Amino acid sequence: MCGITGIVSRNRINIGEILVKCGRKLTYRGYDSVGVAAVHNGVVDLRKDVGTIDEVNNQLGLSKMLGDRGITQLRWATYGAPTKVNAQPHFGCDEVLYGAHNGNLHNYYEYRQELIDAGHIVRSENDGELCVHAVDKYFEKTGDMFEAVRLSTHDLKGAFAYAVGRADTKEVYAVKMGSSLVAGVGTDETIVSSDLPSILPVTNQVIYLQDGEMVVLRPEGVKVYRVEDGKELDRTPEVSKVDAHAAEKGGFPHFMLKEINEQPTIVQDVMGLLQGAKCDEWLRMIEDANRVYLVACGSSHNAGIVGTYYFNRLAGLPLIPAIGGQFEPMYANTLDDDSLCVLVSQSGETKDILNILNLIRNGNRGKTLGVVNVIGSTLMFNADSYIPMGCGYEVSVPATKTYYSQTVIFAYLAAKLGERNGTLDPKESRAVINSLANDLPSMTQKAIDVAGIQTKELARTLIDVSDLYCLGYGFTDGVAREGALKIKEICYNHCEGMYSSEFKHGPLSIVTDGYPVIFVTTPEDSWMVINHINEIACRGGRTIIVGEREEKLTPYVAKSVDYLEVPKADLLLNPILDVIPLQLLSYFLSVDKGINPDLPRNLSKTLTVD
Ligand code: BG6
């Protein structure tokens, strides 16, 4: 996934400064390479190279580029290795047309050959360059930039968004065909971007574009058109309430640590949204369905696993979990008019999830309920209904507060559903909800305070460990998977998250003296986990226990070298609290290894590609 930003200004001659300032806000979308194309006195100055926006800016002086309009692109490589020539933006055949894209062209190979056969000078192996040549092709035919952009979409297959401009025209054009795109109307500039954070430094007057729409930026304003027939659409800007400072670190060394520490404060926002008027609709969608699937990727999938245990325990309802890319081959033919897909995606742009959304919408097979954090995202606009996650922008690539918010949402929905279907009596349901609303914030803060000390010390003992397991049982199944994912994502260790009762069926063979295995426990399941701990401890393995300190575990704690303690809390809060030590352990281990946890290599915050 990549990030594009296009700006047209009224009076600026130093467009590079604002292009870099806005582009930097998209770093979490891609940091393999970055480039800026700026138009000054009818000439396009295009500078790009591999590295983060700050590295390339220091090297090429991006923020000093002159001009009154231009485009920035931050790349997460898919087609074409992360090299200078494959970096974006790109020129068309001459150095007059320039542009950049985010997304995936599914007809990349055949279209690239078609353009070369037609005489186009294709310089790179990056599919984004073909979007620029497609505009070039139709500009040659029509001599009109608006028509050229509009018609260029006919040649391109896949999910993408792109922005283009010419040295000899003052506009910047952009198209949304499956990847996110937002426009902004400022006093001195108009702007289009892949995501809201890069609009906010210019304006909070935003227009969320829909698929099949294109936008024309002029110094005096923004116009939106339908790609299909070029008809102008009446789209009034709305005021975004997202806090522009949310994308600042607030005194923390990394966004990840800031976002972990925000978790206690987001509970009331999440609960406020859940106790709003729309909740009844969401609950009815789940109740009316004959089957409920929970489809997600990465950390959102791990949160969904935790959700399945809440739905079983509190509501006696089966929630069928599936990984985004797995859902179609595994379940598509089981969908019918009464099935419900709960699509969980903090970004609302993950292609693996949008593929399922489109599969259901195009095939009219059941309903979709989004669980989404980014307002204005494709999932938010196109699901039959959506539950807002209410935890503010998450900038760090590894998910923390959004995972946490999702587990709170599932616990709440399960308690409400249980009350409505009689699994819980109203008193029990209210007890769970009160515990979420009133105890969880302080317990989360306490967990952060306690774990902050223990995990820093423990991280140092794992610095040379290259391979470990993280095991969960029952409610902590999803938590252990999330802990393992965090360690993989930001420490570059191999850490497998799995069900602890499965470990003896094969993986146990990996245990030798000192081999580390993390156990994530709750008081309810520690009787079982004790067996699993013992199976490892008696073979010399090193056991690390995450959970409440419990008397019955004491004999085993003596054998296990480490204990990452979670404060004593209501049993049903344990699955939510147990993730805190794992978030902090991976954070401190990452920093100890000299890694920037916010921008782990090869990754991206949102993958809008298959
Ligand atoms: C990955 C991110 O690209 O996508 C993960 O690195 C995230 O942190 C996963 O959990 C799913 O993202 P989303 O936006 O669909 O929840």
XYZ file of C-alpha atoms and ligand atoms in Angstrom:
626
model
C 0.000 0.000 0.000
C 1.265 3.501 -0.732
C 0.307 7.095 -0.032
C -0.217 9.869 -2.579
C -0.762 13.592 -1.985
C -1.512 16.230 -4.634
C -1.629 19.970 -3.883
C -2.464 23.068 -5.920
C -1.824 26.422 -4.252
C -2.899 29.973 -4.985
C 0.236 31.876 -4.032
C 2.944 29.479 -2.880
C 6.244 29.270 -4.722
C 7.689 26.750 -2.228
C 5.253 23.890 -2.776
C 7.899 21.347 -1.696
C 7.566 22.420 1.926
C 3.842 21.671 2.193
C 4.086 18.564 -0.019
C 6.663 17.073 2.372
C 4.778 18.192 5.486
C 1.573 16.551 4.265
C 3.352 13.582 2.719
C 5.130 12.810 5.990
C 1.739 12.133 7.597
C 1.397 9.131 5.272
C 4.662 7.477 6.333
C 2.767 4.585 7.899
C 1.414 3.767 4.432
C 4.842 3.168 2.923
C 8.504 3.921 3.492
C 10.380 1.903 0.875
C 10.827 5.015 -1.280
C 9.453 8.521 -1.706
C 9.345 11.207 -4.379
C 8.057 14.695 -5.119
C 7.124 16.251 -8.461
C 6.796 20.051 -8.280
C 5.857 22.410 -11.142
C 7.681 25.749 -11.273
C 7.521 28.164 -14.231
C 6.160 25.456 -16.521
C 8.846 22.898 -15.677
C 8.389 19.696 -13.650
C 11.121 19.129 -11.065
C 10.900 15.428 -10.075
C 13.101 14.061 -7.268
C 12.799 10.567 -5.764
C 14.817 7.778 -4.152
C 14.644 4.825 -1.766
C 14.242 5.495 1.960
C 11.858 7.261 4.296
C 10.591 10.728 3.482
C 13.036 12.291 5.951
C 16.020 10.348 4.583
C 15.234 11.280 0.987
C 14.362 14.856 1.939
C 17.752 15.262 3.612
C 19.404 13.794 0.542
C 17.478 15.593 -2.240
C 16.039 18.717 -0.601
C 12.409 17.807 -1.312
C 11.025 20.447 1.039
C 12.987 23.163 -0.751
C 11.469 22.439 -4.139
C 9.911 25.458 -5.828
C 6.534 25.567 -7.496
C 2.828 26.191 -6.955
C 1.569 22.617 -7.438
C 2.765 19.046 -7.300
C 2.465 15.472 -6.083
C 4.163 13.401 -3.355
C 4.217 9.606 -3.267
C 5.348 7.277 -0.457
C 5.778 3.714 -1.651
C 5.335 0.243 -0.175
C 6.728 -1.930 -2.989
C 4.567 -4.487 -4.785
C 5.349 -4.445 -8.529
C 9.034 -3.624 -8.895
C 11.697 -3.757 -6.216
C 12.149 -0.711 -3.947
C 14.631 1.110 -6.201
C 15.055 4.709 -7.360
C 13.721 4.021 -10.846
C 10.667 2.229 -9.454
C 10.017 5.016 -6.942
C 7.114 7.342 -7.668
C 6.014 9.839 -8.993
C 6.676 8.977 -12.648
C 6.800 10.936 -15.892
C 4.792 9.978 -18.963
C 6.679 9.716 -22.232
C 7.955 13.284 -22.026
C 8.733 15.263 -18.887
C 5.521 17.263 -19.082
C 3.008 14.776 -17.665
C 3.680 13.475 -14.132
C 1.748 11.349 -11.668
C 1.658 8.716 -8.957
C -0.622 5.933 -7.797
C -1.582 3.758 -4.844
C -2.964 0.261 -5.359
C -2.511 -2.655 -7.728
C -2.960 -3.013 -11.478
C -4.104 -6.572 -12.193
C -3.406 -6.140 -15.934
C 0.099 -4.785 -15.279
C 2.094 -7.132 -17.519
C -0.146 -7.117 -20.586
C -0.834 -3.392 -20.399
C 2.852 -2.570 -19.972
C 3.628 -4.553 -23.152
C 0.732 -2.867 -24.986
C 2.123 0.572 -24.126
C 5.667 -0.370 -25.141
C 4.369 -1.813 -28.430
C 2.536 1.511 -28.970
C 5.816 3.345 -28.558
C 5.553 4.548 -24.971
C 8.849 5.006 -23.102
C 8.240 2.888 -19.988
C 11.181 3.407 -17.633
C 10.344 1.278 -14.576
C 8.817 -2.008 -13.453
C 6.314 -0.215 -11.239
C 2.632 -0.471 -12.114
C 2.082 3.144 -11.006
C 3.977 4.360 -14.071
C 1.365 2.757 -16.322
C -1.368 4.994 -14.861
C 0.605 8.025 -16.066
C 1.138 6.497 -19.502
C -2.569 5.671 -19.741
C -3.327 9.382 -19.286
C -0.578 10.189 -21.786
C -2.177 7.855 -24.309
C -5.585 9.554 -24.105
C -4.120 13.050 -23.930
C -2.449 12.320 -27.255
C -5.892 11.336 -28.591
C -8.033 14.118 -27.087
C -5.684 16.987 -26.229
C -7.877 17.432 -23.145
C -6.539 16.539 -19.704
C -9.953 15.996 -18.080
C -11.029 13.558 -20.796
C -7.591 11.931 -20.818
C -7.802 11.190 -17.081
C -11.386 10.037 -17.346
C -10.750 7.723 -20.309
C -7.459 6.383 -18.904
C -9.458 4.362 -16.343
C -10.846 2.232 -19.196
C -7.427 0.646 -19.706
C -6.645 -0.097 -16.077
C -7.845 -3.184 -14.156
C -7.511 -3.660 -10.420
C -7.940 -1.426 -7.369
C -6.078 1.856 -7.425
C -6.162 5.621 -7.036
C -3.882 8.014 -8.879
C -3.078 11.710 -9.147
C -1.670 13.353 -12.286
C -0.765 16.814 -13.555
C 0.980 18.549 -16.430
C 3.692 21.206 -16.506
C 1.485 23.312 -18.794
C -1.831 23.120 -16.873
C -2.498 24.484 -13.405
C -4.774 21.640 -12.292
C -4.006 18.361 -10.534
C -6.411 15.506 -11.289
C -7.075 12.408 -9.192
C -9.175 9.253 -9.638
C -10.568 6.800 -7.052
C -11.056 3.264 -8.329
C -10.858 0.970 -5.289
C -8.155 2.634 -3.169
C -8.832 5.409 -0.661
C -8.868 9.074 -1.682
C -9.889 12.201 0.233
C -9.950 15.817 -1.028
C -9.529 18.980 1.036
C -10.485 22.601 0.394
C -8.140 25.016 2.141
C -7.918 28.806 1.952
C -4.567 28.836 0.144
C -4.410 25.310 -1.217
C -6.617 22.520 -2.449
C -5.384 19.022 -1.722
C -6.110 15.374 -2.495
C -4.623 12.460 -0.573
C -4.829 8.756 0.180
C -5.686 9.460 3.796
C -7.043 12.144 6.097
C -3.935 12.829 8.276
C -2.125 14.383 5.318
C -5.091 16.687 4.557
C -5.299 18.109 8.085
C -2.146 20.305 7.970
C -3.873 22.190 5.097
C -7.562 22.068 6.048
C -10.291 20.228 7.947
C -12.801 20.882 5.146
C -12.835 17.454 3.536
C -14.639 15.581 0.758
C -14.539 11.791 0.992
C -14.449 10.462 -2.554
C -16.250 7.318 -3.637
C -15.113 4.695 -6.140
C -15.726 5.771 -9.728
C -15.234 9.450 -8.933
C -12.520 11.869 -10.000
C -11.539 15.218 -8.615
C -9.995 18.313 -10.214
C -7.909 20.519 -7.941
C -7.660 24.189 -8.894
C -6.247 27.033 -6.784
C -9.749 28.381 -6.292
C -11.433 25.121 -5.406
C -12.223 21.456 -5.916
C -14.728 19.899 -8.303
C -15.867 16.254 -8.210
C -17.026 14.320 -11.287
C -18.333 10.885 -12.102
C -15.719 8.997 -14.140
C -18.313 7.072 -16.120
C -19.836 10.077 -17.896
C -17.882 13.081 -16.645
C -20.943 14.516 -14.892
C -20.149 17.037 -12.176
C -21.320 15.899 -8.738
C -22.481 18.159 -5.978
C -20.178 17.260 -3.083
C -20.053 19.767 -0.239
C -16.987 19.659 2.029
C -17.645 18.496 5.589
C -15.689 19.520 8.686
C -13.435 16.709 9.914
C -13.329 16.436 13.699
C -10.204 14.267 13.698
C -7.551 15.915 15.862
C -4.629 16.966 13.660
C -2.326 16.535 16.668
C -3.370 12.891 16.951
C -0.618 12.274 14.461
C 1.989 13.814 16.803
C 3.941 11.727 19.316
C 2.913 13.809 22.344
C 6.250 13.447 24.080
C 6.552 9.690 23.603
C 9.617 8.321 21.768
C 7.394 6.356 19.387
C 3.779 6.413 18.266
C 3.469 2.783 19.406
C 4.215 3.668 23.041
C 1.891 6.650 22.835
C -0.913 4.519 21.430
C -0.423 1.791 24.057
C -0.754 4.492 26.715
C -3.905 5.857 25.099
C -5.727 2.575 25.677
C -7.131 3.432 29.141
C -8.567 6.667 27.820
C -10.303 5.262 24.746
C -12.590 2.912 26.703
C -15.150 5.601 27.450
C -15.147 6.750 23.800
C -15.679 3.194 22.589
C -18.395 2.552 25.186
C -20.043 5.876 24.333
C -20.343 4.866 20.680
C -21.584 1.378 21.607
C -24.296 2.709 23.897
C -25.544 5.008 21.153
C -28.712 4.680 19.108
C -27.270 2.459 16.355
C -26.386 -0.433 18.680
C -29.834 -1.965 18.448
C -29.449 -2.200 14.653
C -26.084 -3.954 14.988
C -27.451 -6.409 17.566
C -30.463 -7.172 15.374
C -28.234 -7.828 12.359
C -26.379 -10.442 14.411
C -29.548 -11.946 15.912
C -31.355 -12.168 12.563
C -28.467 -13.948 10.827
C -28.436 -17.718 10.430
C -24.649 -17.661 10.411
C -22.244 -14.940 11.536
C -18.731 -14.884 10.118
C -16.000 -12.679 11.508
C -13.542 -11.804 8.736
C -10.339 -9.869 9.409
C -6.570 -9.749 8.904
C -3.551 -9.349 11.170
C -4.255 -7.951 14.604
C -7.916 -7.461 13.726
C -8.168 -11.210 13.145
C -6.579 -11.897 16.521
C -9.091 -9.575 18.180
C -11.813 -11.459 16.332
C -10.610 -14.737 17.827
C -10.970 -13.206 21.288
C -14.451 -12.096 20.185
C -15.498 -15.653 19.319
C -14.859 -16.728 22.914
C -16.886 -13.787 24.268
C -19.783 -14.582 21.909
C -19.753 -18.200 23.017
C -19.412 -17.516 26.733
C -21.771 -14.551 27.091
C -24.288 -15.107 24.301
C -24.097 -18.785 23.328
C -23.592 -17.637 19.737
C -21.065 -19.162 17.289
C -18.988 -16.522 15.534
C -17.120 -18.203 12.642
C -13.666 -16.566 12.387
C -11.886 -16.400 9.028
C -8.804 -14.657 7.722
C -9.612 -12.178 4.926
C -7.801 -13.978 2.125
C -9.074 -17.368 3.340
C -12.782 -16.537 3.471
C -13.744 -16.944 -0.190
C -12.189 -20.389 -0.808
C -13.291 -21.614 2.631
C -16.811 -20.195 3.078
C -18.075 -18.295 -0.006
C -20.479 -21.083 -1.045
C -21.999 -21.196 2.419
C -23.227 -17.604 2.163
C -26.935 -17.012 1.677
C -29.463 -14.211 2.127
C -29.489 -14.640 5.895
C -25.765 -14.791 6.554
C -23.868 -11.893 8.096
C -20.206 -11.075 7.582
C -18.720 -8.942 10.356
C -15.809 -7.293 8.510
C -13.226 -6.038 11.022
C -10.667 -3.597 9.677
C -9.302 -0.590 11.542
C -8.236 1.106 8.288
C -11.354 0.099 6.396
C -9.109 -0.211 3.319
C -7.486 -3.661 3.640
C -7.934 -5.176 0.194
C -8.352 -8.738 1.559
C -11.405 -7.421 3.429
C -12.756 -5.192 0.648
C -12.640 -8.226 -1.658
C -15.144 -9.949 0.663
C -17.262 -6.805 0.894
C -17.489 -6.699 -2.908
C -18.072 -10.454 -3.155
C -21.113 -10.116 -0.884
C -22.421 -6.861 -2.367
C -22.052 -8.057 -5.983
C -23.452 -11.498 -5.235
C -26.210 -10.242 -2.944
C -25.379 -12.929 -0.432
C -26.311 -11.729 3.005
C -25.345 -8.613 4.881
C -22.139 -6.927 6.018
C -21.415 -5.204 9.323
C -18.154 -3.277 9.433
C -16.066 -2.735 12.561
C -13.892 0.169 11.411
C -11.772 2.949 12.836
C -10.962 5.278 9.927
C -13.889 7.576 9.184
C -14.387 8.012 5.457
C -12.905 4.635 4.604
C -14.268 2.401 1.856
C -15.519 -0.188 4.370
C -17.311 2.488 6.366
C -19.177 3.796 3.327
C -20.011 0.467 1.728
C -20.912 -2.009 4.496
C -24.642 -2.340 5.243
C -23.827 -0.836 8.641
C -20.669 -0.157 10.607
C -19.528 0.030 14.204
C -17.040 2.899 14.724
C -14.042 1.852 16.844
C -13.660 5.352 18.269
C -9.975 5.139 19.165
C -8.590 7.965 17.052
C -5.922 7.685 14.400
C -3.445 4.875 14.906
C -0.211 5.921 13.255
C 2.185 3.175 14.333
C 2.237 0.286 11.852
C 1.803 -2.392 14.560
C -1.780 -2.253 15.849
C -2.245 -1.755 19.603
C -5.138 0.511 20.631
C -7.216 -0.560 17.635
C -6.824 -4.233 18.598
C -7.730 -3.290 22.181
C -10.792 -1.313 21.018
C -11.985 -4.284 18.938
C -11.821 -6.663 21.926
C -13.827 -4.195 24.027
C -16.450 -3.957 21.270
C -16.804 -7.750 21.049
C -17.117 -8.117 24.839
C -19.819 -5.443 24.912
C -21.813 -6.856 21.970
C -21.636 -10.366 23.467
C -22.943 -9.145 26.834
C -25.834 -7.277 25.170
C -26.694 -10.227 22.938
C -26.548 -12.586 25.911
C -29.044 -10.454 27.793
C -31.374 -10.319 24.773
C -31.314 -14.060 24.154
C -31.431 -15.066 27.817
C -27.923 -16.521 28.087
C -27.287 -13.844 30.694
C -29.819 -12.367 33.058
C -29.969 -8.550 32.935
C -27.995 -8.301 36.167
C -25.116 -10.381 34.771
C -25.095 -8.427 31.539
C -25.053 -5.121 33.406
C -22.202 -6.397 35.565
C -20.088 -7.134 32.480
C -20.862 -3.751 30.927
C -20.173 -1.875 34.157
C -16.909 -3.730 34.519
C -15.946 -2.677 30.980
C -16.998 0.930 31.498
C -15.895 1.498 35.068
C -13.094 -0.960 35.898
C -11.327 -1.515 32.611
C -9.793 1.984 32.212
C -8.076 1.930 35.625
C -7.134 -1.749 35.324
C -5.591 -1.049 31.942
C -3.571 1.827 33.348
C -2.447 -0.397 36.228
C -1.458 -3.147 33.778
C 0.607 -0.642 31.800
C 2.316 0.626 34.951
C 3.121 -2.870 36.281
C 4.143 -4.339 32.928
C 6.231 -1.307 31.980
C 8.847 -2.267 34.575
C 8.737 -6.057 34.211
C 8.800 -6.103 30.413
C 11.745 -3.721 30.096
C 13.889 -6.119 32.170
C 12.571 -9.240 30.461
C 13.145 -7.787 26.984
C 16.865 -7.572 27.676
C 17.002 -11.338 28.367
C 15.369 -12.083 25.015
C 17.652 -9.902 22.894
C 19.551 -12.912 21.509
C 16.542 -15.195 21.233
C 15.642 -15.797 17.607
C 12.810 -18.271 18.039
C 10.035 -18.697 20.581
C 6.370 -19.610 21.039
C 3.460 -17.742 22.575
C 0.649 -20.027 23.740
C -2.910 -19.290 24.777
C -5.853 -21.331 25.975
C -9.566 -20.523 25.779
C -10.067 -16.760 26.074
C -6.340 -16.065 25.615
C -6.114 -17.938 22.291
C -6.387 -14.695 20.304
C -4.267 -12.801 22.820
C -1.351 -15.217 22.408
C -1.600 -14.933 18.615
C -1.527 -11.148 18.936
C 1.497 -11.273 21.237
C 3.302 -13.498 18.747
C 2.388 -11.185 15.858
C 3.760 -8.161 17.715
C 7.085 -9.910 18.306
C 7.265 -10.990 14.662
C 6.259 -7.549 13.327
C 8.601 -5.320 15.295
C 11.368 -7.569 16.710
C 11.891 -9.666 13.563
C 11.998 -12.821 15.760
C 10.165 -15.947 14.713
C 7.435 -16.266 17.317
C 4.580 -18.661 16.699
C 1.263 -18.017 18.405
C -0.757 -21.171 18.955
C -3.200 -23.041 21.169
C -1.345 -24.422 24.176
C -3.029 -27.850 24.150
C -1.813 -28.281 20.565
C 1.833 -27.681 21.485
C 2.420 -31.260 22.679
C 1.186 -32.601 19.335
C 4.464 -31.904 17.551
C 5.897 -28.461 18.304
C 7.051 -29.678 21.752
C 9.967 -31.294 19.951
C 11.542 -27.854 19.523
C 12.053 -27.486 23.296
C 15.624 -27.780 24.496
C 17.352 -26.246 27.480
C 16.273 -22.661 27.915
C 13.947 -22.602 24.885
C 11.462 -19.781 25.715
C 7.704 -20.334 25.661
C 5.272 -17.596 26.711
C 1.996 -18.694 28.312
C -0.907 -16.281 28.358
C -3.289 -17.300 31.162
C -6.492 -16.421 32.998
C -7.399 -17.789 36.444
C -10.136 -19.833 34.800
C -7.747 -21.821 32.591
C -4.574 -21.934 34.634
C -5.483 -25.433 35.866
C -5.020 -26.612 32.249
C -2.112 -24.339 31.487
C -0.230 -25.771 34.482
C -0.067 -29.095 32.613
C 1.262 -27.371 29.524
C 3.800 -25.351 31.520
C 5.008 -28.507 33.203
C 5.383 -30.365 29.886
C 7.902 -27.693 28.903
C 9.533 -26.909 32.230
C 10.333 -30.588 32.874
C 12.240 -30.673 29.566
C 14.376 -27.685 30.446
C 12.304 -25.155 28.555
C 12.004 -21.591 29.809
C 8.413 -20.565 30.607
C 7.235 -16.979 30.761
C 3.754 -16.563 32.248
C 1.524 -13.618 31.364
C -1.486 -13.187 33.633
C -2.688 -12.655 37.172
C -0.305 -13.935 39.854
C -2.098 -17.003 41.254
C -1.355 -19.156 44.298
C -1.965 -22.431 42.444
C 0.628 -21.448 39.853
C 3.258 -20.721 42.490
C 4.973 -24.139 42.428
C 5.310 -23.747 38.678
C 6.281 -20.118 38.803
C 9.342 -21.301 40.739
C 10.321 -23.270 37.635
C 9.276 -20.551 35.217
C 11.927 -17.899 35.081
C 9.559 -15.035 34.459
C 6.120 -13.687 35.280
C 4.562 -10.768 33.448
C 1.868 -9.849 35.897
C -1.568 -8.498 35.124
C -3.547 -6.908 37.981
C -6.318 -8.969 39.562
C -9.534 -8.177 37.692
C -12.911 -9.555 36.789
C -12.336 -12.735 34.806
C -13.928 -11.283 31.680
C -11.462 -8.392 31.618
C -8.464 -10.723 31.618
C -8.493 -11.403 27.851
C -8.400 -7.642 27.268
C -5.737 -6.878 29.898
C -3.429 -9.804 29.044
C -2.341 -8.152 25.807
C -0.749 -5.189 27.614
C 2.451 -6.973 28.782
C 2.832 -8.491 25.318
C 2.507 -5.101 23.606
C 5.115 -3.616 25.930
C 7.446 -6.623 25.776
C 7.555 -6.449 21.973
C 7.971 -2.660 22.107
C 10.965 -2.704 24.491
C 12.558 -5.677 22.715
C 12.193 -3.862 19.388
C 13.814 -0.702 20.723
C 16.580 -2.745 22.418
C 17.303 -4.272 19.008
C 17.653 -0.823 17.466
C 14.458 -1.155 15.443
C 11.937 1.652 15.004
C 8.733 -0.112 16.138
C 6.570 2.429 14.291
C 8.084 1.601 10.901
C 9.124 -2.074 10.852
C 10.864 -3.171 7.654
C 8.804 -4.555 4.748
C 5.484 -3.722 6.425
C 2.788 -1.119 5.944
C -0.095 0.043 8.084
C -2.751 -0.841 5.555
C -2.387 -3.242 2.675
C -4.622 -2.096 -0.145
C -3.148 -4.805 -2.375
C -3.943 -8.518 -2.701
C -1.448 -5.018 8.409
C -0.982 -4.174 9.579
O -0.921 -4.504 7.231
O -2.860 -5.025 8.331
C -1.533 -4.779 10.843
O 0.442 -4.119 9.619
C -3.044 -4.858 10.755
O -1.135 -3.978 11.963
C -3.490 -5.588 9.487
O -3.550 -5.551 11.878
C -5.004 -5.439 9.297
O -5.273 -4.056 9.121
P -6.794 -3.516 9.220
O -6.692 -2.073 8.876
O -7.595 -4.296 8.206
O -7.275 -3.768 10.613
